[in-house]
Rosetta silent file (secondary structure, phi, psi, omega in degrees, C-alpha in Angstrom):
SEQUENCE: MELSRERLVLFAGAGLLGGIAGWAAADPLAAVGNVYLRALLLGAVIGIFVGVFISAIEGLSVGHRNQTWEGIKLGSLAGFLGGAGGLCLGELAFGMFGGLGGRILGWSIFGLAVGLGAGWVGRSPARLRNGSLGGCLGGAIGGALYQSVTALFPQTAGRGVALALLGAAIGLGIGFVSEVLKRGWFMVIRSQSRNAREGKEYPLVKAKTTIGRAEESDVGLFGDQSVANLHAVVERQKGKFILLRGEGLVRVNHVPVTQPVQLKNGDRVEIGGTLLLFRERAGKGSYRTS
SCORE:     score description
SCORE:     0.000 S_00000001
   1 L     0.000  131.852 -151.289  110.165   96.374  108.232 S_00000001
   2 L  -114.014  131.111 -165.927  107.616   98.896  109.568 S_00000001
   3 L  -139.973  117.592 -173.383  106.629  101.409  106.895 S_00000001
   4 L   -75.739  111.818  178.761  103.666  104.240  107.834 S_00000001
   5 H   -54.201  -45.833  169.721  101.129  103.454  105.150 S_00000001
   6 H   -60.118  -30.614  165.300   99.736  106.751  105.735 S_00000001
   7 H   -63.052  -48.478 -176.782  102.805  108.631  104.715 S_00000001
   8 H   -55.903  -48.029 -173.498  103.050  106.586  101.670 S_00000001
   9 H   -62.337  -48.305  177.899   99.244  107.401  100.553 S_00000001
  10 H   -60.044  -18.911  177.032   99.856  111.072  101.483 S_00000001
  11 H   -88.494  -55.083  169.110  102.868  111.372   99.255 S_00000001
  12 H   -41.593  -50.858  161.919  101.315  109.199   96.627 S_00000001
  13 H   -68.308  -19.520  168.302   98.291  111.213   96.644 S_00000001
  14 H   -69.181  -41.372 -177.306   99.787  114.579   96.426 S_00000001
  15 H   -65.142  -27.582  173.685  101.977  113.443   93.598 S_00000001
  16 H   -57.669  -61.913 -176.433   98.478  112.041   91.826 S_00000001
  17 H   -40.854  -69.254  175.122   96.758  115.466   92.574 S_00000001
  18 H   -49.321  -32.412 -170.101   99.883  117.374   91.000 S_00000001
  19 H   -83.768  -26.517 -176.091  100.220  115.254   88.025 S_00000001
  20 H   -68.974  -42.259 -161.771   96.318  115.634   87.381 S_00000001
  21 H   -84.083  -44.217  176.015   96.708  119.590   87.998 S_00000001
  22 H   -63.933  -33.569  176.871  100.000  119.801   85.721 S_00000001
  23 H   -63.045  -46.698 -154.834   98.113  117.964   82.770 S_00000001
  24 H   -78.875  -11.069 -179.551   95.070  120.226   82.980 S_00000001
  25 H   -90.674  -45.641 -169.673   97.293  123.210   82.997 S_00000001
  26 H   -94.966  -21.720  174.756   99.894  122.124   80.452 S_00000001
  27 H   -47.955  -42.196  172.420   97.923  119.972   77.838 S_00000001
  28 H   -63.711  -11.079  177.410   97.199  122.992   75.600 S_00000001
  29 H   -71.432  -17.999 -175.956  101.178  123.388   75.143 S_00000001
  30 H   -52.776  -31.096 -169.418  100.943  119.994   73.482 S_00000001
  31 H   -78.796   -0.293 -163.762  100.254  121.719   70.298 S_00000001
  32 L   -75.710  135.731  177.225  103.513  123.886   69.984 S_00000001
  33 L   -54.079  -62.840 -177.678  105.500  122.892   67.026 S_00000001
  34 L   -63.637  116.875 -175.187  109.057  122.992   68.147 S_00000001
  35 H   -54.113  -37.274  176.698  109.930  119.662   70.037 S_00000001
  36 H   -84.389  -27.595 -174.822  112.198  121.344   72.655 S_00000001
  37 H   -72.607  -39.230  166.427  110.478  124.560   73.067 S_00000001
  38 H   -58.502  -37.192 -179.520  107.122  122.030   73.845 S_00000001
  39 H   -71.412  -41.419 -163.761  109.514  119.801   76.263 S_00000001
  40 H   -73.917  -40.847 -174.735  110.655  123.066   77.848 S_00000001
  41 H   -67.320  -68.042 -179.640  106.971  124.359   78.368 S_00000001
  42 H   -35.388  -52.541 -157.002  105.407  121.082   78.960 S_00000001
  43 H   -79.262  -48.119  173.756  108.109  120.205   81.733 S_00000001
  44 H   -44.686  -69.731  169.350  108.199  123.524   83.446 S_00000001
  45 H   -54.533  -49.440  158.626  104.417  123.630   84.070 S_00000001
  46 H   -37.272  -49.137 -175.594  104.091  119.808   85.115 S_00000001
  47 H   -67.218  -33.297  168.481  106.839  120.511   87.186 S_00000001
  48 H   -75.875  -12.438 -172.077  105.433  123.201   89.260 S_00000001
  49 H  -102.846  -39.085 -172.178  102.373  121.682   90.032 S_00000001
  50 H   -72.596  -46.606  168.817  103.794  118.078   90.881 S_00000001
  51 H   -33.981  -43.318 -170.531  106.522  120.070   92.929 S_00000001
  52 H   -75.668  -44.156 -166.117  104.096  122.267   94.765 S_00000001
  53 H   -83.826  -38.181 -165.228  101.720  119.396   96.009 S_00000001
  54 H   -83.074  -51.342 -177.359  104.463  116.984   96.964 S_00000001
  55 H   -54.620  -39.878 -173.741  106.639  119.552   98.708 S_00000001
  56 L   -97.126   17.009 -173.134  103.822  121.319  100.560 S_00000001
  57 H   -83.568  -23.842 -169.104  101.867  118.132  101.619 S_00000001
  58 H   -87.924  -19.257  178.966  103.466  117.278  104.769 S_00000001
  59 H   -76.214  -48.333 -164.174  103.077  121.097  106.205 S_00000001
  60 H   -69.932  -16.136 -159.096   99.255  121.052  105.097 S_00000001
  61 L   -92.602  -12.740  169.550   98.815  117.406  106.710 S_00000001
  62 L  -119.496    4.376 -158.493   99.819  118.912  109.984 S_00000001
  63 L    42.759   51.615 -177.413   98.626  122.503  109.745 S_00000001
  64 L   -94.419   96.581  165.238  102.091  124.169  109.692 S_00000001
  65 H   -35.553  -71.789 -177.630  101.670  127.428  107.769 S_00000001
  66 H   -61.677  -22.264 -179.266  105.354  128.224  107.339 S_00000001
  67 H   -74.451  -20.802 -162.448  106.227  124.695  106.372 S_00000001
  68 H   -84.640  -48.487 -176.198  103.482  124.667  104.140 S_00000001
  69 H   -93.055   12.407  142.329  104.275  127.844  102.146 S_00000001
  70 H   -77.757  -22.003 -177.271  107.812  127.017  102.107 S_00000001
  71 H   -85.941  -15.667 -179.777  107.141  123.859  100.398 S_00000001
  72 H   -76.369  -44.920 -175.406  104.843  125.763   97.910 S_00000001
  73 H   -60.857  -58.873  175.840  108.184  128.357   97.100 S_00000001
  74 H   -76.957  -27.546  171.157  110.809  125.660   96.781 S_00000001
  75 H   -57.970  -35.025  179.296  108.471  123.054   95.265 S_00000001
  76 H   -71.076  -41.345 -176.034  107.705  125.310   92.530 S_00000001
  77 H   -73.984  -39.975  171.334  111.089  126.626   91.804 S_00000001
  78 H   -67.446  -26.252  167.970  112.655  122.903   91.896 S_00000001
  79 H   -71.373  -37.072 -177.437  109.945  121.578   89.737 S_00000001
  80 H   -57.845  -52.267 -172.272  110.193  124.532   87.079 S_00000001
  81 H   -66.542  -56.787  176.263  113.970  124.083   86.876 S_00000001
  82 H   -64.774  -42.035 -171.699  113.772  120.150   86.824 S_00000001
  83 H   -58.413  -48.518 -170.270  110.701  119.788   84.846 S_00000001
  84 H   -58.317  -63.631 -172.918  112.090  122.059   81.970 S_00000001
  85 H   -65.601  -17.514  166.119  115.619  120.457   81.914 S_00000001
  86 H   -66.392  -32.008  176.551  114.288  116.872   82.467 S_00000001
  87 H  -105.262    7.568  172.164  112.322  116.813   79.477 S_00000001
  88 L   -99.718  -11.459  175.227  114.527  118.564   77.431 S_00000001
  89 L   -81.907  -33.552  170.766  117.173  116.052   78.241 S_00000001
  90 H   -71.456  -22.753  177.393  114.522  113.393   77.742 S_00000001
  91 H   -85.089  -15.485  166.390  113.782  114.502   74.283 S_00000001
  92 H   -73.161  -28.312  167.915  117.494  114.043   73.499 S_00000001
  93 H   -70.982  -49.978  172.115  117.521  110.573   75.031 S_00000001
  94 H   -45.590  -34.719 -173.144  114.656  109.732   73.018 S_00000001
  95 H   -85.175  -28.890 -169.125  116.446  110.023   69.790 S_00000001
  96 H   -75.902  -45.140 -166.972  119.657  108.344   71.290 S_00000001
  97 H  -120.474   22.776 -160.516  117.831  105.343   73.079 S_00000001
  98 H    28.190 -166.006 -161.084  114.539  105.408   71.633 S_00000001
  99 H   -52.711  -48.202  178.994  111.137  105.962   73.438 S_00000001
 100 H   -52.946  -73.598  165.517  111.331  103.925   76.675 S_00000001
 101 H   -24.144  -73.249 -169.375  115.024  104.924   77.454 S_00000001
 102 H   -61.434  -37.586  171.586  114.352  108.441   76.770 S_00000001
 103 H   -59.283  -47.368 -171.533  111.110  108.734   79.189 S_00000001
 104 H   -50.571  -65.994 -166.410  112.852  106.878   81.774 S_00000001
 105 H   -56.778  -46.411 -179.841  115.868  109.349   81.881 S_00000001
 106 H   -53.407  -53.458  167.394  113.911  112.264   81.409 S_00000001
 107 H   -74.086   -5.977  156.083  111.303  111.864   84.183 S_00000001
 108 H   -71.330  -35.356 -163.734  114.248  110.552   86.523 S_00000001
 109 H   -80.593  -73.256  178.989  115.823  113.949   86.228 S_00000001
 110 H    -9.082  -76.995 -171.172  112.133  115.360   86.693 S_00000001
 111 H   -47.968  -49.798 -178.030  111.453  113.076   89.767 S_00000001
 112 H   -52.689  -56.350  179.729  115.116  114.282   91.229 S_00000001
 113 H   -59.526  -39.437 -173.408  114.495  117.691   91.004 S_00000001
 114 H   -73.476  -25.702  167.973  111.139  117.524   92.183 S_00000001
 115 H   -62.825  -54.129 -166.647  112.570  115.250   95.282 S_00000001
 116 H   -67.915  -20.791  177.191  115.392  117.697   95.909 S_00000001
 117 H   -74.326  -35.077  176.041  112.670  120.468   96.314 S_00000001
 118 H   -93.237   -2.620  166.335  110.648  118.759   99.022 S_00000001
 119 H   -73.454  -29.883 -176.437  113.757  117.571  100.718 S_00000001
 120 H   -62.950  -59.802  176.591  114.950  121.441  100.753 S_00000001
 121 H   -31.295  -54.436  178.003  111.980  122.186  102.779 S_00000001
 122 H   -68.097  -19.107  177.919  112.990  120.090  105.719 S_00000001
 123 L    58.539   74.438  168.062  116.501  121.809  105.805 S_00000001
 124 L  -170.394  145.306 -172.656  118.346  118.619  106.464 S_00000001
 125 H   -70.421  -25.948  179.086  120.699  116.486  104.585 S_00000001
 126 H   -70.408  -26.369  178.458  118.927  113.272  105.342 S_00000001
 127 H   -72.244  -39.998  178.504  115.596  114.750  103.700 S_00000001
 128 H   -68.889  -19.605  163.711  117.543  115.998  100.463 S_00000001
 129 H   -60.885  -60.831 -173.013  118.717  112.254  100.404 S_00000001
 130 H   -70.206  -39.496 -177.635  115.826  110.656  100.608 S_00000001
 131 H   -58.875  -31.672 -164.270  113.747  113.441   98.479 S_00000001
 132 H   -84.500  -48.195 -178.102  116.280  113.158   95.547 S_00000001
 133 H   -70.045  -31.694  161.995  116.671  109.389   95.652 S_00000001
 134 H   -50.736  -61.801 -177.077  112.843  108.709   96.121 S_00000001
 135 H   -59.761  -43.957  173.623  112.145  111.099   93.393 S_00000001
 136 H   -69.019  -38.930  172.132  114.470  109.588   90.796 S_00000001
 137 H   -56.684  -58.754 -173.001  113.300  105.939   91.518 S_00000001
 138 H   -63.358  -35.122 -168.997  109.630  107.185   91.110 S_00000001
 139 H   -67.177  -26.349 -163.529  110.418  109.238   88.228 S_00000001
 140 H   -68.611  -66.109 -158.542  112.167  106.292   86.596 S_00000001
 141 H   -67.499  -43.252  165.967  109.194  103.947   87.205 S_00000001
 142 H   -38.801  -40.341 -167.779  106.805  106.964   86.436 S_00000001
 143 H   -86.944  -41.883 -162.387  108.547  107.405   82.888 S_00000001
 144 H   -73.705  -46.888 -168.502  108.392  103.528   81.962 S_00000001
 145 H   -71.817  -42.499  177.847  104.185  103.780   82.872 S_00000001
 146 H   -57.455  -23.168  170.819  104.066  107.096   81.009 S_00000001
 147 H   -82.806  -41.992 -167.262  105.527  105.326   77.645 S_00000001
 148 H   -76.374  -35.288 -173.159  103.533  102.507   78.160 S_00000001
 149 H   -81.667  -24.811  177.789   99.849  104.379   78.841 S_00000001
 150 H   -65.861  -49.913 -179.538  100.755  107.101   75.820 S_00000001
 151 H   -51.818  -37.548 -173.849  101.414  104.271   73.531 S_00000001
 152 H   -92.604  -33.645 -171.563   98.221  102.535   74.053 S_00000001
 153 L  -127.213   66.216  166.841   96.043  105.757   74.614 S_00000001
 154 L   -30.545  -31.202 -157.526   97.620  108.965   72.471 S_00000001
 155 L   -88.602 -162.366 -168.902   95.150  111.214   72.966 S_00000001
 156 H   -66.017  -53.165  170.982   94.451  113.827   75.538 S_00000001
 157 H   -47.811  -47.455  164.606   92.973  111.402   78.078 S_00000001
 158 H   -43.106  -44.591 -177.885   95.918  109.221   77.744 S_00000001
 159 H   -72.239  -45.697  172.718   98.495  112.147   78.553 S_00000001
 160 H   -60.074  -35.013  179.233   96.130  112.600   81.880 S_00000001
 161 H   -92.557  -23.786  179.000   96.076  109.360   83.065 S_00000001
 162 H   -80.345  -17.546  162.055   99.898  108.793   82.399 S_00000001
 163 H   -71.713  -39.131 -177.023  100.651  112.223   84.160 S_00000001
 164 H   -67.422  -54.919 -158.409   98.426  111.326   87.218 S_00000001
 165 H   -68.968  -35.936  174.073  100.370  107.845   87.310 S_00000001
 166 H   -65.719  -49.398 -173.080  103.840  109.707   87.167 S_00000001
 167 H   -78.025  -11.823  165.078  103.233  111.958   89.732 S_00000001
 168 H   -67.862  -54.940 -164.554  101.845  109.229   92.100 S_00000001
 169 H   -69.682  -47.793 -179.127  104.885  107.231   91.341 S_00000001
 170 H   -76.341  -26.285 -178.634  107.396  110.297   92.400 S_00000001
 171 H   -68.311  -56.449 -178.617  105.171  111.021   95.464 S_00000001
 172 H   -72.076  -23.460  151.362  105.369  107.224   96.505 S_00000001
 173 H   -38.284  -68.011 -174.580  108.885  107.051   95.529 S_00000001
 174 H   -63.491  -50.330 -165.307  109.961  110.141   97.821 S_00000001
 175 H   -95.406   -6.170  172.749  107.693  108.696  100.961 S_00000001
 176 H   -88.482  -40.364  169.488  108.845  104.961  100.324 S_00000001
 177 H   -49.902  -56.033 -177.893  112.626  106.076  100.395 S_00000001
 178 H   -67.953  -16.777  162.203  112.013  108.259  103.567 S_00000001
 179 H   -71.121  -44.924 -178.720  110.475  105.195  105.187 S_00000001
 180 H   -69.773  -35.366 -177.491  112.902  102.836  104.585 S_00000001
 181 L   -89.184  -11.059 -167.734  115.685  105.107  105.772 S_00000001
 182 L   -58.783  137.103 -179.436  114.057  106.736  108.568 S_00000001
 183 L  -108.936  -33.874 -165.810  116.198  105.797  112.025 S_00000001
 184 E  -149.889  145.575  154.310  113.918  107.483  114.831 S_00000001
 185 E  -171.609  164.744  179.329  110.597  109.039  114.933 S_00000001
 186 E   -77.937  145.591  152.506  107.534  109.998  117.087 S_00000001
 187 E  -138.510  134.246 -176.162  104.094  108.633  116.857 S_00000001
 188 E   -71.095  125.356 -179.996  101.211  110.068  118.534 S_00000001
 189 E   -94.931  -36.209 -179.794   99.381  108.201  120.874 S_00000001
 190 E  -154.590  142.118 -177.737   97.179  110.727  122.207 S_00000001
 191 L  -164.301  143.893  173.940   96.861  114.560  121.892 S_00000001
 192 L   -97.424    6.850  174.506   94.822  117.606  122.767 S_00000001
 193 L   -57.009  146.326 -171.722   96.355  119.269  119.900 S_00000001
 194 L   -92.379    6.484  172.921   94.178  120.375  117.300 S_00000001
 195 L  -132.280  -15.219 -175.160   96.608  118.754  114.607 S_00000001
 196 L  -100.372   75.261  173.474   98.602  115.981  116.200 S_00000001
 197 L   -57.042  166.387 -173.961   95.820  113.208  115.537 S_00000001
 198 L   -84.530  140.573  178.693   96.339  109.847  116.981 S_00000001
 199 L    78.024    6.433  172.312   98.781  107.435  115.025 S_00000001
 200 L   -57.712  156.215 -172.525  100.445  110.557  113.131 S_00000001
 201 E  -131.616  138.423  177.442  104.083  109.999  112.870 S_00000001
 202 E  -128.167  105.082 -177.780  106.988  112.680  113.023 S_00000001
 203 E   -67.582  123.575  178.335  110.252  111.659  111.658 S_00000001
 204 L  -100.044  103.315 -161.619  113.348  112.816  113.528 S_00000001
 205 L  -126.613  -12.358 -177.583  115.614  113.506  110.700 S_00000001
 206 L   -95.002  162.368 -177.167  117.136  116.967  111.574 S_00000001
 207 L   -77.231  -21.995  157.379  120.193  117.480  113.707 S_00000001
 208 E  -139.456  126.169 -175.316  117.775  119.180  116.301 S_00000001
 209 E  -100.779  100.098  168.632  113.735  118.490  115.978 S_00000001
 210 E   -84.940  163.889 -151.238  111.992  121.153  118.255 S_00000001
 211 E  -156.731  109.345  175.351  108.716  120.358  119.943 S_00000001
 212 E   172.543 -176.054 -175.102  106.474  122.974  120.787 S_00000001
 213 L   -91.852  -24.931  165.130  103.328  125.325  119.937 S_00000001
 214 L   -39.185  127.627  166.561  105.532  127.936  118.030 S_00000001
 215 L   -29.976  -61.690 -174.863  104.543  128.074  114.387 S_00000001
 216 L   -58.952  -16.200  165.760  108.055  127.400  113.504 S_00000001
 217 L   -37.558  132.695 -177.630  108.192  123.973  115.364 S_00000001
 218 L   -62.490  -44.816 -169.759  109.465  120.762  113.722 S_00000001
 219 E  -117.173   85.681 -169.564  106.867  118.833  115.716 S_00000001
 220 E   -70.887  100.656  160.357  103.930  121.421  116.079 S_00000001
 221 L   -87.902   82.723 -160.381  101.562  121.132  118.833 S_00000001
 222 L  -103.829  135.601  152.853   99.177  123.821  118.187 S_00000001
 223 L   102.253  -11.311 -174.969   96.080  124.841  119.944 S_00000001
 224 L  -102.298  101.248 -159.424   97.047  123.089  123.277 S_00000001
 225 L   -73.933    4.499  172.668   97.946  125.972  125.975 S_00000001
 226 L   -84.116  -25.048  170.369   99.657  123.365  128.229 S_00000001
 227 L   -79.248  133.444  164.683  102.308  123.231  125.624 S_00000001
 228 L   -79.510  119.021 -172.848  105.339  125.806  125.292 S_00000001
 229 L   -31.902  -39.875  168.169  106.463  127.460  122.492 S_00000001
 230 L  -118.955   79.213 -165.334  109.638  125.775  122.707 S_00000001
 231 L   -89.582  -15.767 -178.074  108.798  122.893  124.960 S_00000001
 232 E  -171.986  156.351  168.059  111.494  120.411  124.276 S_00000001
 233 E  -139.291  148.162  178.361  113.995  119.547  121.592 S_00000001
 234 E   -97.418  125.119  178.293  115.661  116.164  120.242 S_00000001
 235 E  -123.142  142.958  167.763  118.998  116.438  119.222 S_00000001
 236 E   -90.460  121.372 -176.934  120.899  113.638  117.013 S_00000001
 237 E  -127.597  111.510  172.260  124.415  112.963  118.646 S_00000001
 238 L    53.496   50.956  175.806  126.497  109.908  117.066 S_00000001
 239 L    65.870   24.729  168.603  123.280  108.128  116.059 S_00000001
 240 E  -122.772  156.206 -170.524  121.604  108.615  119.245 S_00000001
 241 E  -124.366  109.438  173.063  118.555  110.612  119.884 S_00000001
 242 E   -96.736  114.741 -179.334  118.825  113.031  123.127 S_00000001
 243 E   -91.220  131.572 -166.987  115.718  114.593  124.327 S_00000001
 244 E  -116.119  146.548  163.228  116.369  117.927  126.019 S_00000001
 245 E   -84.772  128.669 -179.185  113.874  119.971  128.035 S_00000001
 246 L   -98.424 -119.719 -165.075  112.907  123.402  126.814 S_00000001
 247 L   -70.198   -7.812 -157.714  110.340  125.783  128.365 S_00000001
 248 L  -140.667 -177.450  176.918  107.946  123.140  129.780 S_00000001
 249 L   -75.878  124.136  167.716  107.348  119.956  131.653 S_00000001
 250 E  -137.574  148.840 -172.321  108.329  116.804  130.143 S_00000001
 251 E  -126.948  139.893  154.828  108.086  112.953  131.235 S_00000001
 252 E  -101.621  129.959  172.428  109.810  109.945  129.755 S_00000001
 253 L    41.884   37.282  171.462  107.918  106.845  130.956 S_00000001
 254 L    80.558   12.271 -173.663  106.269  109.194  133.553 S_00000001
 255 E  -104.973  133.116  174.596  109.482  110.427  135.029 S_00000001
 256 E   -83.880  151.827 -172.664  110.095  114.076  134.670 S_00000001
 257 L   -82.888  132.039  176.805  113.049  115.342  132.789 S_00000001
 258 L  -113.445  -57.245 -178.957  115.632  117.481  134.556 S_00000001
 259 L  -117.980  161.658 -178.308  118.651  116.640  132.363 S_00000001
 260 L   -46.546  136.260  178.507  119.193  115.239  128.879 S_00000001
 261 E  -133.849  145.714  174.117  117.950  111.491  128.262 S_00000001
 262 E   -97.550  124.982 -157.348  118.812  109.339  125.731 S_00000001
 263 L   -72.861  145.163  169.815  115.538  108.107  124.031 S_00000001
 264 L  -111.784  130.784  176.675  115.025  104.220  123.646 S_00000001
 265 L   -36.988  123.732  178.705  112.684  102.303  121.266 S_00000001
 266 L    83.507    5.656  165.389  109.406  102.268  122.918 S_00000001
 267 L   -76.974  140.353  169.345  109.833  105.138  125.409 S_00000001
 268 E   -93.975  120.120 -167.114  106.778  107.473  126.261 S_00000001
 269 E  -107.056  124.151  166.966  107.116  111.068  126.021 S_00000001
 270 E  -115.632  135.934 -170.502  104.432  113.280  127.392 S_00000001
 271 E  -143.331  113.072 -175.881  104.546  117.035  126.418 S_00000001
 272 L    47.100 -112.121 -173.032  101.477  118.846  127.660 S_00000001
 273 L  -102.052    0.743 -178.417   98.427  117.093  126.672 S_00000001
 274 E  -113.390  130.862  175.689  100.147  114.902  124.230 S_00000001
 275 E  -116.202  124.035 -161.957  101.567  111.668  124.729 S_00000001
 276 E  -108.514  121.136  173.421  104.333  110.601  122.153 S_00000001
 277 E  -104.811  132.142 -172.118  106.054  106.921  121.458 S_00000001
 278 E   -95.348  145.483  158.788  109.404  107.267  120.195 S_00000001
 279 E  -108.833  126.930  162.013  110.521  104.456  117.661 S_00000001
 280 E  -131.206  143.019  170.646  113.959  103.576  116.500 S_00000001
 281 L   -92.745  109.373  169.278  115.358  101.538  113.858 S_00000001
 282 L   -71.869   -8.333  168.560  118.469  100.003  114.831 S_00000001
 283 E   170.851 -167.792 -178.045  119.544   98.486  111.625 S_00000001
 284 L   -45.016  117.764 -177.167  118.177   96.411  108.744 S_00000001
 285 L    49.016   11.712  161.896  114.843   95.516  109.569 S_00000001
 286 E  -125.824 -175.120 -161.635  115.189   95.683  113.441 S_00000001
 287 L  -140.105  140.286  165.772  114.409   97.539  116.328 S_00000001
 288 L   -53.932  117.160 -159.152  116.086   98.451  119.406 S_00000001
 289 L   -98.995  -41.092  175.202  114.392   96.505  122.361 S_00000001
 290 L  -114.566    0.000    0.000  116.481   98.394  125.315 S_00000001
């Protein structure tokens, strides 16, 4: 199974930074006396930071301003609601199942909400599925780590380390599930675009993935004047990936595209000054070869 280490590190790093920022902003609230009010406030503040960092990271990584702003808005909303609700439920579970069970349940709900926010940005059912599953898984692992770390180091520094690990686990969970369940993607071989660096991957998870120079493009090739605003579109049709020419010249394996083309694993797609390699996972752990 081929996983993009770059994307895993990207999501884990975003979650790590979000956890640290959330700890710095929320730690003074740890002195609030009422248990449930404290959980509500802590969860909301931490959720905002973790949600924003994870939801905005993909847009930031490719210089996509619109996607980044959407990530900030949706990530903060999902993190706020999920964080507040998750930690309150976690406090209830704490009394029912003890420390470890309560932490796992509460932070799982927290991670689920953060993952939904990250998936919401992509406007696709697949991203929502990947985000929710990955966030819940990462939240459960992060909750166990949180309980262990805070039991060993109950002071402020211990909470900071625990929240950093929690954020990293949620980000890694979202990235891992997205990689495991991805079906098709483009990898940049070379590009004259300022943001599409060599080795960058673009998962094809939407029903229609747009490629072009326009800001709203899903695969944005910014700064390359040979790329049209809507240069090409990839549609998912009954499990197949169909490439359609838009406003610009497109070549697949050096052949100009004049009609819809079904992409196959290993196809090389030329768009302006960018060469993309199409990869497709046919089944569990295997790839199409023809």
